[in-house]
Short mmCIF file of C-alpha atoms and ligand atoms in Angstrom, two decimals:
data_model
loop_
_atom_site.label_atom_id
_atom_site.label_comp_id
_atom_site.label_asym_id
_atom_site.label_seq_id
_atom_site.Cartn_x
_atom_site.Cartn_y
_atom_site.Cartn_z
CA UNK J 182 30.02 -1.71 6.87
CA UNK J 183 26.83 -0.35 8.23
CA UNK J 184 24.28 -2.07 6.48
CA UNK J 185 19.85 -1.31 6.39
CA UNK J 186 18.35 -2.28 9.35
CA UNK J 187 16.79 -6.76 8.68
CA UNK J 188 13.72 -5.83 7.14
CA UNK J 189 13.83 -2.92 6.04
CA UNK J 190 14.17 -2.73 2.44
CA UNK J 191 16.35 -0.29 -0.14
CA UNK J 192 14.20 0.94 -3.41
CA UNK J 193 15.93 1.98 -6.36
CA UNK J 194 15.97 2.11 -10.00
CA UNK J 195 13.20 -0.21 -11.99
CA UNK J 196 11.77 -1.46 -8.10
CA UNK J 197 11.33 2.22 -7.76
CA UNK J 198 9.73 2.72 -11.57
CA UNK J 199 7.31 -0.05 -10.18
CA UNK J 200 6.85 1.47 -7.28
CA UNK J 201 5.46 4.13 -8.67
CA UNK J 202 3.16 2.78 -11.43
CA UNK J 203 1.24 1.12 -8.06
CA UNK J 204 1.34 4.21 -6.05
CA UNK J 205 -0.43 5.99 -9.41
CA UNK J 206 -2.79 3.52 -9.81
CA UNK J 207 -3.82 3.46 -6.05
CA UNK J 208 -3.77 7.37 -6.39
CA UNK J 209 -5.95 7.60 -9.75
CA UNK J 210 -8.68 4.73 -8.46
CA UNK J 211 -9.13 6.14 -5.06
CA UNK J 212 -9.81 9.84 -6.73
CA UNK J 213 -12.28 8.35 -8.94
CA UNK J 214 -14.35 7.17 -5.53
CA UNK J 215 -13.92 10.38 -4.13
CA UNK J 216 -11.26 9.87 -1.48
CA UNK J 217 -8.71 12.36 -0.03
CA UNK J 218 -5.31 11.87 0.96
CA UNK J 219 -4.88 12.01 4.45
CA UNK J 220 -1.08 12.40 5.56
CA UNK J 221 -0.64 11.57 9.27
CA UNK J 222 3.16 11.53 11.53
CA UNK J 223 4.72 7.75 11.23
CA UNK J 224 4.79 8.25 14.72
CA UNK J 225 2.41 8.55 18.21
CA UNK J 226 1.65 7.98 21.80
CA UNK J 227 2.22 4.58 22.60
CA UNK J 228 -1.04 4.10 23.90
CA UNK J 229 -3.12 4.89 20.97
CA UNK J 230 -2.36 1.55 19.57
CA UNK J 231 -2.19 0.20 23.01
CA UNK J 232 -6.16 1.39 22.93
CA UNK J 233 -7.41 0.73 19.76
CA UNK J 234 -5.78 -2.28 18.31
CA UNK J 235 -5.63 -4.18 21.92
CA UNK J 236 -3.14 -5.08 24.42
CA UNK J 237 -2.97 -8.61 23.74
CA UNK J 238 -2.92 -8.47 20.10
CA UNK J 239 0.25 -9.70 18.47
CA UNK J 240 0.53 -6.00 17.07
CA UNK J 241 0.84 -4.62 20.45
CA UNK J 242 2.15 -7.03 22.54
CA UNK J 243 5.19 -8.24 20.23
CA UNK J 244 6.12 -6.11 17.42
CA UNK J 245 5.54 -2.36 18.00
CA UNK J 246 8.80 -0.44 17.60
CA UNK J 247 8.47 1.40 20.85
CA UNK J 248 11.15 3.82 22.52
CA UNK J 249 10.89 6.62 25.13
CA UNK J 250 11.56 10.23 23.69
CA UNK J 251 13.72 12.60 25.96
CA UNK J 252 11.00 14.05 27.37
CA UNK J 253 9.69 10.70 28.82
CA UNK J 254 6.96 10.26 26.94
CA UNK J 255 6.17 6.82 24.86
CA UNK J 256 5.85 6.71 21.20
CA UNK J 257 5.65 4.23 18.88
CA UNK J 258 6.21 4.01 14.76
CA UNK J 259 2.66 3.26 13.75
CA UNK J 260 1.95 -0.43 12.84
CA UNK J 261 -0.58 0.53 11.19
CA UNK J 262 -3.00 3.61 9.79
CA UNK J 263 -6.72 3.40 11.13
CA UNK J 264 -5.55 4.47 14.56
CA UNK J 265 -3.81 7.60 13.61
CA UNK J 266 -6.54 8.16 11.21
CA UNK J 267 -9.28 7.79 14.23
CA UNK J 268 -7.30 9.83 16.16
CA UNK J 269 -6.79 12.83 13.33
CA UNK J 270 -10.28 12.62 12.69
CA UNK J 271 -10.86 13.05 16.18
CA UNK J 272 -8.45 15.77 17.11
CA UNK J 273 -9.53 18.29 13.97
CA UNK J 274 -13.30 17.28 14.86
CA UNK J 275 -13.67 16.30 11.08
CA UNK J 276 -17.19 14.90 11.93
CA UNK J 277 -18.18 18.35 12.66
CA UNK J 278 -17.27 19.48 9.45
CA UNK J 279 -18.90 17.08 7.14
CA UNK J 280 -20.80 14.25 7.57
CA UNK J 281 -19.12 11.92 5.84
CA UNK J 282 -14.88 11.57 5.72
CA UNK J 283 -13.48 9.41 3.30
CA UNK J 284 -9.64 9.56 3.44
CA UNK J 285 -7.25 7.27 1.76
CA UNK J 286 -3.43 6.73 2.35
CA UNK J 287 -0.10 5.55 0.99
CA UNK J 288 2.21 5.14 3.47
CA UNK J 289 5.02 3.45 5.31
CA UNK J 290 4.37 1.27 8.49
CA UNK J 291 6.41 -0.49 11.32
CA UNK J 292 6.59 -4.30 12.94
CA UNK J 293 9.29 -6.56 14.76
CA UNK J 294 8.25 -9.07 12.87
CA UNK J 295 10.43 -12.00 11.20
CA UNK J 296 11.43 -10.82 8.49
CA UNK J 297 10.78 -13.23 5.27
CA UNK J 298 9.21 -13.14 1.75
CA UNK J 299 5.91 -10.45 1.75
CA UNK J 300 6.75 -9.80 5.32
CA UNK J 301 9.01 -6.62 6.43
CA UNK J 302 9.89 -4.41 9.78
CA UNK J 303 9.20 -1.37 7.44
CA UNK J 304 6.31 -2.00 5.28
CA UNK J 305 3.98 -0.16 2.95
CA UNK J 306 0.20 -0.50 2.93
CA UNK J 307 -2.02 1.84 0.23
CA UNK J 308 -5.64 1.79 2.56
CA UNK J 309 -8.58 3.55 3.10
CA UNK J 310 -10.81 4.85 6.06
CA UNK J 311 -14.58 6.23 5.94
CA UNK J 312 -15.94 7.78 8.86
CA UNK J 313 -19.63 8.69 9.70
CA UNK J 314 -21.95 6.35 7.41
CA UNK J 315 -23.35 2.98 8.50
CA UNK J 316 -24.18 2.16 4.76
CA UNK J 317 -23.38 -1.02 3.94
CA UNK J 318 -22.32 0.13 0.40
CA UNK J 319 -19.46 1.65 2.28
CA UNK J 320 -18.51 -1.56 3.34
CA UNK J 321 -18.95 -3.17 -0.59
CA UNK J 322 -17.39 -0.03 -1.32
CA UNK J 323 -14.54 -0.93 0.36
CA UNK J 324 -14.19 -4.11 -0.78
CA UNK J 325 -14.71 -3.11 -4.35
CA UNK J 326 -12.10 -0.28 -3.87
CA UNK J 327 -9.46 -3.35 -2.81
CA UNK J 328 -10.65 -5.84 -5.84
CA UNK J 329 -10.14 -2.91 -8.56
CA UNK J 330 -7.50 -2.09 -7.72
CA UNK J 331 -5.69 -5.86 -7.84
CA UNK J 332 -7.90 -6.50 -11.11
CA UNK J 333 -6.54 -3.21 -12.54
CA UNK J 334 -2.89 -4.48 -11.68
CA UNK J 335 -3.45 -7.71 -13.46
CA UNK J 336 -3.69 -10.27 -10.96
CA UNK J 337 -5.63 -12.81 -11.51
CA UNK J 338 -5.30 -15.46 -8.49
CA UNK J 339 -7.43 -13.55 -6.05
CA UNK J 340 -9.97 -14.81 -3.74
CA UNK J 341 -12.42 -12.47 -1.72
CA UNK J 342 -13.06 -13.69 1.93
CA UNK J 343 -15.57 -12.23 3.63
CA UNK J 344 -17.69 -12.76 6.76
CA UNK J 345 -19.78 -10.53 9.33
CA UNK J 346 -18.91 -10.08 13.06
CA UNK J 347 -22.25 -8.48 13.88
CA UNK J 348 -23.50 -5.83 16.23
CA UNK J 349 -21.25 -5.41 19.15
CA UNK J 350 -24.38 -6.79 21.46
CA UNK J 351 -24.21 -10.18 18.83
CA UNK J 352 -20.58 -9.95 19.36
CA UNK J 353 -20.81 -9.95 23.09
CA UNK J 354 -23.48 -12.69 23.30
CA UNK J 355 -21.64 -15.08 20.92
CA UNK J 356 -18.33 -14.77 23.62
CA UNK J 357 -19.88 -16.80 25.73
CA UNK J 358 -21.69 -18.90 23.54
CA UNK J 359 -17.67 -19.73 21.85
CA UNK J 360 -16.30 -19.98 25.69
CA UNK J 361 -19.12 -22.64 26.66
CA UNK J 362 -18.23 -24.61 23.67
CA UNK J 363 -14.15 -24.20 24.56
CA UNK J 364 -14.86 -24.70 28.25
CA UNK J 365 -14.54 -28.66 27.91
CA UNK J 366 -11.62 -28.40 25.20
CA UNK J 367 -9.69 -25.56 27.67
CA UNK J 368 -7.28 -27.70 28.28
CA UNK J 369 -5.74 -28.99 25.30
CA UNK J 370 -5.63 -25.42 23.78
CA UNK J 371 -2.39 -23.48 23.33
CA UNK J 372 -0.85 -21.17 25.69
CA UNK J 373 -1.51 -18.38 23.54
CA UNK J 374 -5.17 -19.18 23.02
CA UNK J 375 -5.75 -20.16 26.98
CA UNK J 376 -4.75 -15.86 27.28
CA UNK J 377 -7.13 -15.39 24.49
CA UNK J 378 -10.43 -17.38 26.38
CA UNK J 379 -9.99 -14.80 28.76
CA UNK J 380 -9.13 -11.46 26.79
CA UNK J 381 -10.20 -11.69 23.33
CA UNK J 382 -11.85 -15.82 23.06
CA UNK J 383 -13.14 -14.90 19.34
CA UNK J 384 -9.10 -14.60 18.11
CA UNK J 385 -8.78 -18.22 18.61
CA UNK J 386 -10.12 -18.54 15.26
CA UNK J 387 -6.54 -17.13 14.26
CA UNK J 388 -4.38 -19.82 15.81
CA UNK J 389 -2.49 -21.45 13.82
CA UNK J 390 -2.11 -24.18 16.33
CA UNK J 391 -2.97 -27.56 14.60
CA UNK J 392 -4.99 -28.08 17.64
CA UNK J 393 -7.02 -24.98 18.25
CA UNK J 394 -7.21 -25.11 14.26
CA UNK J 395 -9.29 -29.11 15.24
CA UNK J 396 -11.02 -27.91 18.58
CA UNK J 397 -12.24 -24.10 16.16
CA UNK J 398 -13.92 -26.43 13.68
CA UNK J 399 -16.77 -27.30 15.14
CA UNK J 400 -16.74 -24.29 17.17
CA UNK J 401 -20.49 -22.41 16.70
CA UNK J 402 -20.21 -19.50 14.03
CA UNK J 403 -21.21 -15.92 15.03
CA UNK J 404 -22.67 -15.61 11.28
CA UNK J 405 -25.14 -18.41 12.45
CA UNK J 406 -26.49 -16.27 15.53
CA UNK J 407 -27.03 -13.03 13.52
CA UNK J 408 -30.00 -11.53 14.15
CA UNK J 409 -32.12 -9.59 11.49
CA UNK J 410 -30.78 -6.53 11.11
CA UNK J 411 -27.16 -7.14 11.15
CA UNK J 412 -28.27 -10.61 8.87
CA UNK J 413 -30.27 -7.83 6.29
CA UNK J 414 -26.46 -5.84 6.31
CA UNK J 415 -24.51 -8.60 5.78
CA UNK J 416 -26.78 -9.47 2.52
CA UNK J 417 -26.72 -6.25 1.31
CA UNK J 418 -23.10 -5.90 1.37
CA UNK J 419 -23.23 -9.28 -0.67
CA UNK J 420 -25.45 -8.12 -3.28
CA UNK J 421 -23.59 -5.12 -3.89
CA UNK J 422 -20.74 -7.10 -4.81
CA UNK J 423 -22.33 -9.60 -6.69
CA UNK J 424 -23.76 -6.66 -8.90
CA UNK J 425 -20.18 -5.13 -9.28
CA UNK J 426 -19.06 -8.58 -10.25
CA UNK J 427 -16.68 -9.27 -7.76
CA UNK J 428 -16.52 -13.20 -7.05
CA UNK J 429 -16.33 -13.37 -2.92
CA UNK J 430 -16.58 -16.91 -0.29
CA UNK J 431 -18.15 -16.16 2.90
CA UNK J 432 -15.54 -17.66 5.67
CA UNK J 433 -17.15 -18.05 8.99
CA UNK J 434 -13.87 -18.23 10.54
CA UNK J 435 -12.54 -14.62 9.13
CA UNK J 436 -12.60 -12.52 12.41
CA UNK J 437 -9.23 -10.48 12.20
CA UNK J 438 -6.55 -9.79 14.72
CA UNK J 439 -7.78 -6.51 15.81
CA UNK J 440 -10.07 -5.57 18.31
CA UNK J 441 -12.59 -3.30 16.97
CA UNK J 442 -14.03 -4.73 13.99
CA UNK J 443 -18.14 -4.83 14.26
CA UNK J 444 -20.41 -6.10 11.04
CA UNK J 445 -18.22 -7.15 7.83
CA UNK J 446 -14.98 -8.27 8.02
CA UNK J 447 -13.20 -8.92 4.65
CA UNK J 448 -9.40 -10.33 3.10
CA UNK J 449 -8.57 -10.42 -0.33
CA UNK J 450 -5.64 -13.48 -0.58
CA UNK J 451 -3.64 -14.41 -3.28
CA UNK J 452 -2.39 -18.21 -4.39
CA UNK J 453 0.73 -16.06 -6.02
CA UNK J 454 2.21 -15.24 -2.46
CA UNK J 455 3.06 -18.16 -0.66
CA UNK J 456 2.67 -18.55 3.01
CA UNK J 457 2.16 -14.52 3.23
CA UNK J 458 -0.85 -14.78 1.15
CA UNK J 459 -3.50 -11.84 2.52
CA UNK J 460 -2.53 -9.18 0.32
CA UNK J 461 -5.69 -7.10 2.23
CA UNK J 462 -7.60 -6.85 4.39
CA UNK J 463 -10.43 -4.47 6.12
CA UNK J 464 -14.07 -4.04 7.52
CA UNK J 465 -16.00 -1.85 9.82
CA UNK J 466 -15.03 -0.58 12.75
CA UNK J 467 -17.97 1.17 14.73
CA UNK J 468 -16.88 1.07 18.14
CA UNK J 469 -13.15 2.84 17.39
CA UNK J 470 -13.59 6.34 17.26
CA UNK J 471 -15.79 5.88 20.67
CA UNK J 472 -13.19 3.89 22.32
CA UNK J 473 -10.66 6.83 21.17
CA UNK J 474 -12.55 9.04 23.26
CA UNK J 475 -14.34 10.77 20.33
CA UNK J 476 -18.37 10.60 19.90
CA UNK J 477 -19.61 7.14 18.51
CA UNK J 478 -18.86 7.20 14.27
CA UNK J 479 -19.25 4.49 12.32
CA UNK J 480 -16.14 3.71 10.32
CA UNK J 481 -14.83 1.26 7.75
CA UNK J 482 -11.52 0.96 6.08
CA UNK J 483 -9.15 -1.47 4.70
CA UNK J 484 -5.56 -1.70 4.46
CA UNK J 485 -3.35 -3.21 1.16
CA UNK J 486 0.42 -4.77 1.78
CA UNK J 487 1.99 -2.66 -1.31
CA UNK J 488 4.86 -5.45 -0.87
CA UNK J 489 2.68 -8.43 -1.12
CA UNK J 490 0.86 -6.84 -3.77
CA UNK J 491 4.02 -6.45 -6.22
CA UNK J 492 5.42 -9.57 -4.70
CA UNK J 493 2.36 -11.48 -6.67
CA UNK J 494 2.69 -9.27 -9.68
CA UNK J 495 6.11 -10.49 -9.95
CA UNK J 496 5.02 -14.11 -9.74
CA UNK J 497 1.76 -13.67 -12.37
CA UNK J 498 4.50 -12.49 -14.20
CA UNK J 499 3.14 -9.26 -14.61
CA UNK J 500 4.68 -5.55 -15.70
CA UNK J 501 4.12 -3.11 -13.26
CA UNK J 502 5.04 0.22 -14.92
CA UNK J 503 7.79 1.78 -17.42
CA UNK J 504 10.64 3.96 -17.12
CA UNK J 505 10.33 6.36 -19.10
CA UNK J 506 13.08 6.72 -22.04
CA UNK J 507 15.14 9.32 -22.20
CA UNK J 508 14.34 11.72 -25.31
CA UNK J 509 17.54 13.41 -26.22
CA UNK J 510 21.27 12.64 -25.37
CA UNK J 511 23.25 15.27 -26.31
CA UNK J 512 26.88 14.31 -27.22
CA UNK J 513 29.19 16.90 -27.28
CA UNK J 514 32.58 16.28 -29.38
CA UNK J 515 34.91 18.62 -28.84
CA UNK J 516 35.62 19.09 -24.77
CA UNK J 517 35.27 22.79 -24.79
CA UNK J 518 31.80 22.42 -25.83
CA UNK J 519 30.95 21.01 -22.72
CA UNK J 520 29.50 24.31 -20.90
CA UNK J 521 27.53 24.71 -24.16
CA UNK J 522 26.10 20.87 -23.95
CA UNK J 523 24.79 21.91 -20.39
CA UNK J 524 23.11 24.70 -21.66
CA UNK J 525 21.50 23.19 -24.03
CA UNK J 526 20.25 19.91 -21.98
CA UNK J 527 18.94 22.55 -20.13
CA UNK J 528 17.28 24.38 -22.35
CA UNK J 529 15.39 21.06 -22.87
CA UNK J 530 14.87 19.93 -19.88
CA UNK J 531 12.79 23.39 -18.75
CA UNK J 532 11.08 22.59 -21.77
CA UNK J 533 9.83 18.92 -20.46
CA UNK J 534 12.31 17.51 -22.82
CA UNK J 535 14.00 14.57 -20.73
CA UNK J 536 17.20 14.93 -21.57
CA UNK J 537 20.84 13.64 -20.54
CA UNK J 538 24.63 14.58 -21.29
CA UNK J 539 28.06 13.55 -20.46
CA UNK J 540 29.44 14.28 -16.69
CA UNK J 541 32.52 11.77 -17.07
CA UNK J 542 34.44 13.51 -19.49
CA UNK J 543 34.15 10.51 -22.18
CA UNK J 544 35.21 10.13 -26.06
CA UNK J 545 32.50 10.38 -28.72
CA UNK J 546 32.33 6.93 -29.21
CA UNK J 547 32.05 6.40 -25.37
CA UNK J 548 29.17 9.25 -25.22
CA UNK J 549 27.39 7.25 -27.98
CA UNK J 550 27.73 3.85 -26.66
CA UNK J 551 25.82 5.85 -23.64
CA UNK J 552 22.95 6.80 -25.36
CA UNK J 553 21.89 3.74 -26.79
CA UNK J 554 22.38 1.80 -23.48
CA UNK J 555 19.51 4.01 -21.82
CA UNK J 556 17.90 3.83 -24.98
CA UNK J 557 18.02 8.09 -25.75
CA UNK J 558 15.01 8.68 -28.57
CA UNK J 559 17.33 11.05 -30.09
CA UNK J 560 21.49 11.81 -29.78
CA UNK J 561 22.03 15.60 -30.95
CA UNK J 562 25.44 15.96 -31.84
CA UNK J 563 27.36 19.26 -30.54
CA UNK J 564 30.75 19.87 -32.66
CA UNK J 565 32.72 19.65 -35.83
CA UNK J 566 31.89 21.97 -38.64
CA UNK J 567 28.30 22.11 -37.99
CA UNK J 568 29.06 23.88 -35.08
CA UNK J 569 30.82 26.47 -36.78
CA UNK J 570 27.70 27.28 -38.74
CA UNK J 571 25.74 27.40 -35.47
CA UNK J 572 24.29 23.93 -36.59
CA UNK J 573 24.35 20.43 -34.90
CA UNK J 574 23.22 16.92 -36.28
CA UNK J 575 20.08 15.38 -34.77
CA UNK J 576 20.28 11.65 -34.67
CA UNK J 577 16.75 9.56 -34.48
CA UNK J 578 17.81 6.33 -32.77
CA UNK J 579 14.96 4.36 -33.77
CA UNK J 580 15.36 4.28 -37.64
CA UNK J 581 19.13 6.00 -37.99
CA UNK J 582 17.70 9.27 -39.59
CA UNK J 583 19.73 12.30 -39.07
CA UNK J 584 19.29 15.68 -40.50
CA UNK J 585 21.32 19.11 -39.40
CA UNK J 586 19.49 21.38 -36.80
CA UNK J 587 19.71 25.15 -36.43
CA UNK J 588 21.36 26.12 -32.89
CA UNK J 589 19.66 29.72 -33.56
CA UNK J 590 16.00 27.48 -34.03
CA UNK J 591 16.20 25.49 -30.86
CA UNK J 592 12.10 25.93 -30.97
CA UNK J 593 11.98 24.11 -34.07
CA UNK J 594 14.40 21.13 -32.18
CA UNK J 595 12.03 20.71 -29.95
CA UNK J 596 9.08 20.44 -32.19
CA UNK J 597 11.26 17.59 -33.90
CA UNK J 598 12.22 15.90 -30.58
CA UNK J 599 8.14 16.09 -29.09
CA UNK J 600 6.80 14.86 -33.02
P1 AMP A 990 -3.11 -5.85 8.74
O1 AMP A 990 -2.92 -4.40 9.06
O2 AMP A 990 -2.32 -6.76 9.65
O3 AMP A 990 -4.52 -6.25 8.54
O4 AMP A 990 -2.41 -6.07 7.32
C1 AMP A 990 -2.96 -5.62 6.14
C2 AMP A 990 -2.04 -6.02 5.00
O5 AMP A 990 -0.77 -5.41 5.18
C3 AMP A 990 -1.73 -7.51 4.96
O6 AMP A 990 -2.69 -8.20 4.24
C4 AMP A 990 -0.40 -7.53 4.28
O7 AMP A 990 -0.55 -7.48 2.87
C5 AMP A 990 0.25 -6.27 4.75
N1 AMP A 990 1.19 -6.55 5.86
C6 AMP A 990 0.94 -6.68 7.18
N2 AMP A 990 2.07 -6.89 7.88
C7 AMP A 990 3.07 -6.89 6.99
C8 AMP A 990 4.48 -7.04 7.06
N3 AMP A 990 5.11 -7.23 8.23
N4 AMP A 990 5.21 -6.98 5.91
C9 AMP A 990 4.62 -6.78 4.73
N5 AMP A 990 3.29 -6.62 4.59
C10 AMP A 990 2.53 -6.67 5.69
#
């Protein structure tokens, strides 16, 4: 049997009616701040991720689904949506045409990683992207976007992280302030983090190691070398969120795994998801669209794990959406009325009027036994001497009432079925 590809998961029926509800919320919340849908290929050149996210990021270096097209050329399935975004934004020079782009996103997304709870090879991620403000009530904005939309869900376990990275220049200096503190410790870090002294020092803070995770302790904080301005950002990004109420710790440690983040950096985890507990995470990103080749724009986005996210729902106990019932069943009793039954269901179906019938050629009793397992508002029944006077009997499930219908009034049916 050819089964889905490990991690890569198979929606249907009420995981799909969930599903939905989230992709509705995500949809109705981001309209209300004014975002538009931006729709970009699950696919690109290789080395746009190569060049924005970093070479010796885990992304990049481990779990990008890469292959070589027929014409030679290197693509990969995007791991993730603020590069293609960059790059679209780039490409239809959407800075030119307003000053401000704020797109948002629903969409699938692509890792090797190992596969377990809250982490898939094919994942989902709802986000967001601004491009061409250096407000920091985009950045709250942001963050606020994120929060709302959890709160809205239901969940309740949520903690805010957030922390500043600083100008690039703070960034810069504070390298080799964190590589003269590691320079006596070099030797007892990991392999992994030995690569990172010399590429990227400040995603040591990431480790996991137990002992990078005791030398990073004591390890100076870029936060405590801010200077003014990017200290004045950071606080107004924190009152902005105190005055929308959202409850946030400031952790010092919070740098990211990707390269471009400048200023805030933010992660909203979860106590409901285990091990895989960042269900987002986000901040600015000044440097990308220049390192894309585009002029400098300031940007700042974040990026939700919709499988996470319903993953906690699920274990707060929490309903994400309804199916909706269907309205009218119609049950046909004699066989030859079938062709009529069709007609009928869709009659009400172009009318909005969800409606089911029989496909399996099954008894009256069967066809009834049908409707009230999918819970049908209303069984009309098609036969029998009603039919002969053009009539049928309309059956209201939920208290037993049934009254005769006019086939020749199917307007006034439909009144009765929408009441
Ligand atoms: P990142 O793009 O790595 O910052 O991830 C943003 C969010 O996407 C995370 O907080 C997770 O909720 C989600 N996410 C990342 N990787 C995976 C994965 N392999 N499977 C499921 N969700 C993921």
């Amino acid at each position: 049997m050819i089964k889905a590809i490990k991690g890569a998961k198979d929606l249907f029926y009420d995981e799909v009616v969930r599903w939905q509800a989230l992709e509705k919320l995500v949809r109705e919340i981001f309209e209300n701040f004014n975002y538009s849908e931006i729709r970009t290929p699950v696919f690109e050149e290789t080395r746009l991720f190569a060049r924005s996210i970093g070479e010796e990021t885990d992304i990049v270096s481990k779990e990008m689904y890469t292959f070589t097209d027929k014409s030679g050329l290197s693509i990969t399935l995007r791991p993730e949506m603020t590069a293609s975004v960059v790059r679209a934004f780039i490409e239809h020079s959407l800075g030119k045409q307003f000053n401000l782009n704020k797109f948002y996103y629903i969409a699938p997304m692509f890792r090797q990683e190992r596969p377990q709870a809250g982490r898939l090879r094919q994942f989902h991620q709802f986000g967001a992207e601004a491009l061409g403000s250096s407000s920091p009530s985009l950045d709250a904005e942001m963050i606020i976007l994120a929060y709302e939309i959890l709160k809205q869900l239901g969940l309740k376990k949520l903690s805010v992280k957030i922390n500043s990275l600083g100008s690039p220049a703070e960034r810069e200096e504070y390298r080799k302030v964190l590589r003269e503190y590691l320079k006596p410790h070099y030797d007892k870090l990991s392999e992994t983090s030995k690569v990172r002294f010399e590429k990227n020092v400040l995603r040591i803070f990431d480790s996991k190691d137990e002992r990078d995770i005791e030398i990073m302790k004591d390890a100076p904080r870029l936060l405590d070398s801010l200077g003014e301005e990017s200290s004045a950002f950071f606080e107004e990004v924190k009152e902005l969120l105190s005055k929308a109420g959202v409850e946030f710790e400031t952790d010092t440690a919070l740098v990211r795994g990707l390269d471009y983040y400048t200023h805030t950096t933010f992660e909203i985890v979860s106590e409901s998801v285990g091990a895989q507990s960042a269900l987002c995470g986000g901040g600015r990103y000044d440097l990308l669209a220049e390192q894309l080749g585009g002029t400098p724009t300031p940007g700042v986005g974040f990026a939700a794990g919709m499988e996470r996210i319903l993953l906690a729902c699920a274990n707060e106990e929490i309903e994400v959406g309804k199916k909706e019932k269907v309205k009218l069943y119609i049950v046909r009793i004699e066989k030859e009325l079938k062709n009529k039954a069709f007609e009928l269901a869709l009659f009400f179906r172009r009318h909005g009027i969800k409606t089911e019938l029989d496909y399996l050629s099954r008894s009256v009793k069967a066809q009834m036994r049908e409707a009230n397992r999918i819970e049908a508002e209303h069984v009309l029944i098609l036969g029998g001497e009603e039919f002969l006077k053009n009539e049928a009997v309309l059956k209201n499930m939920s208290d037993g009432s049934q009254k005769n219908v006019s086939l020749a009034n199917l307007e006034a049916v439909l009144k009765e079925i929408s009441g």
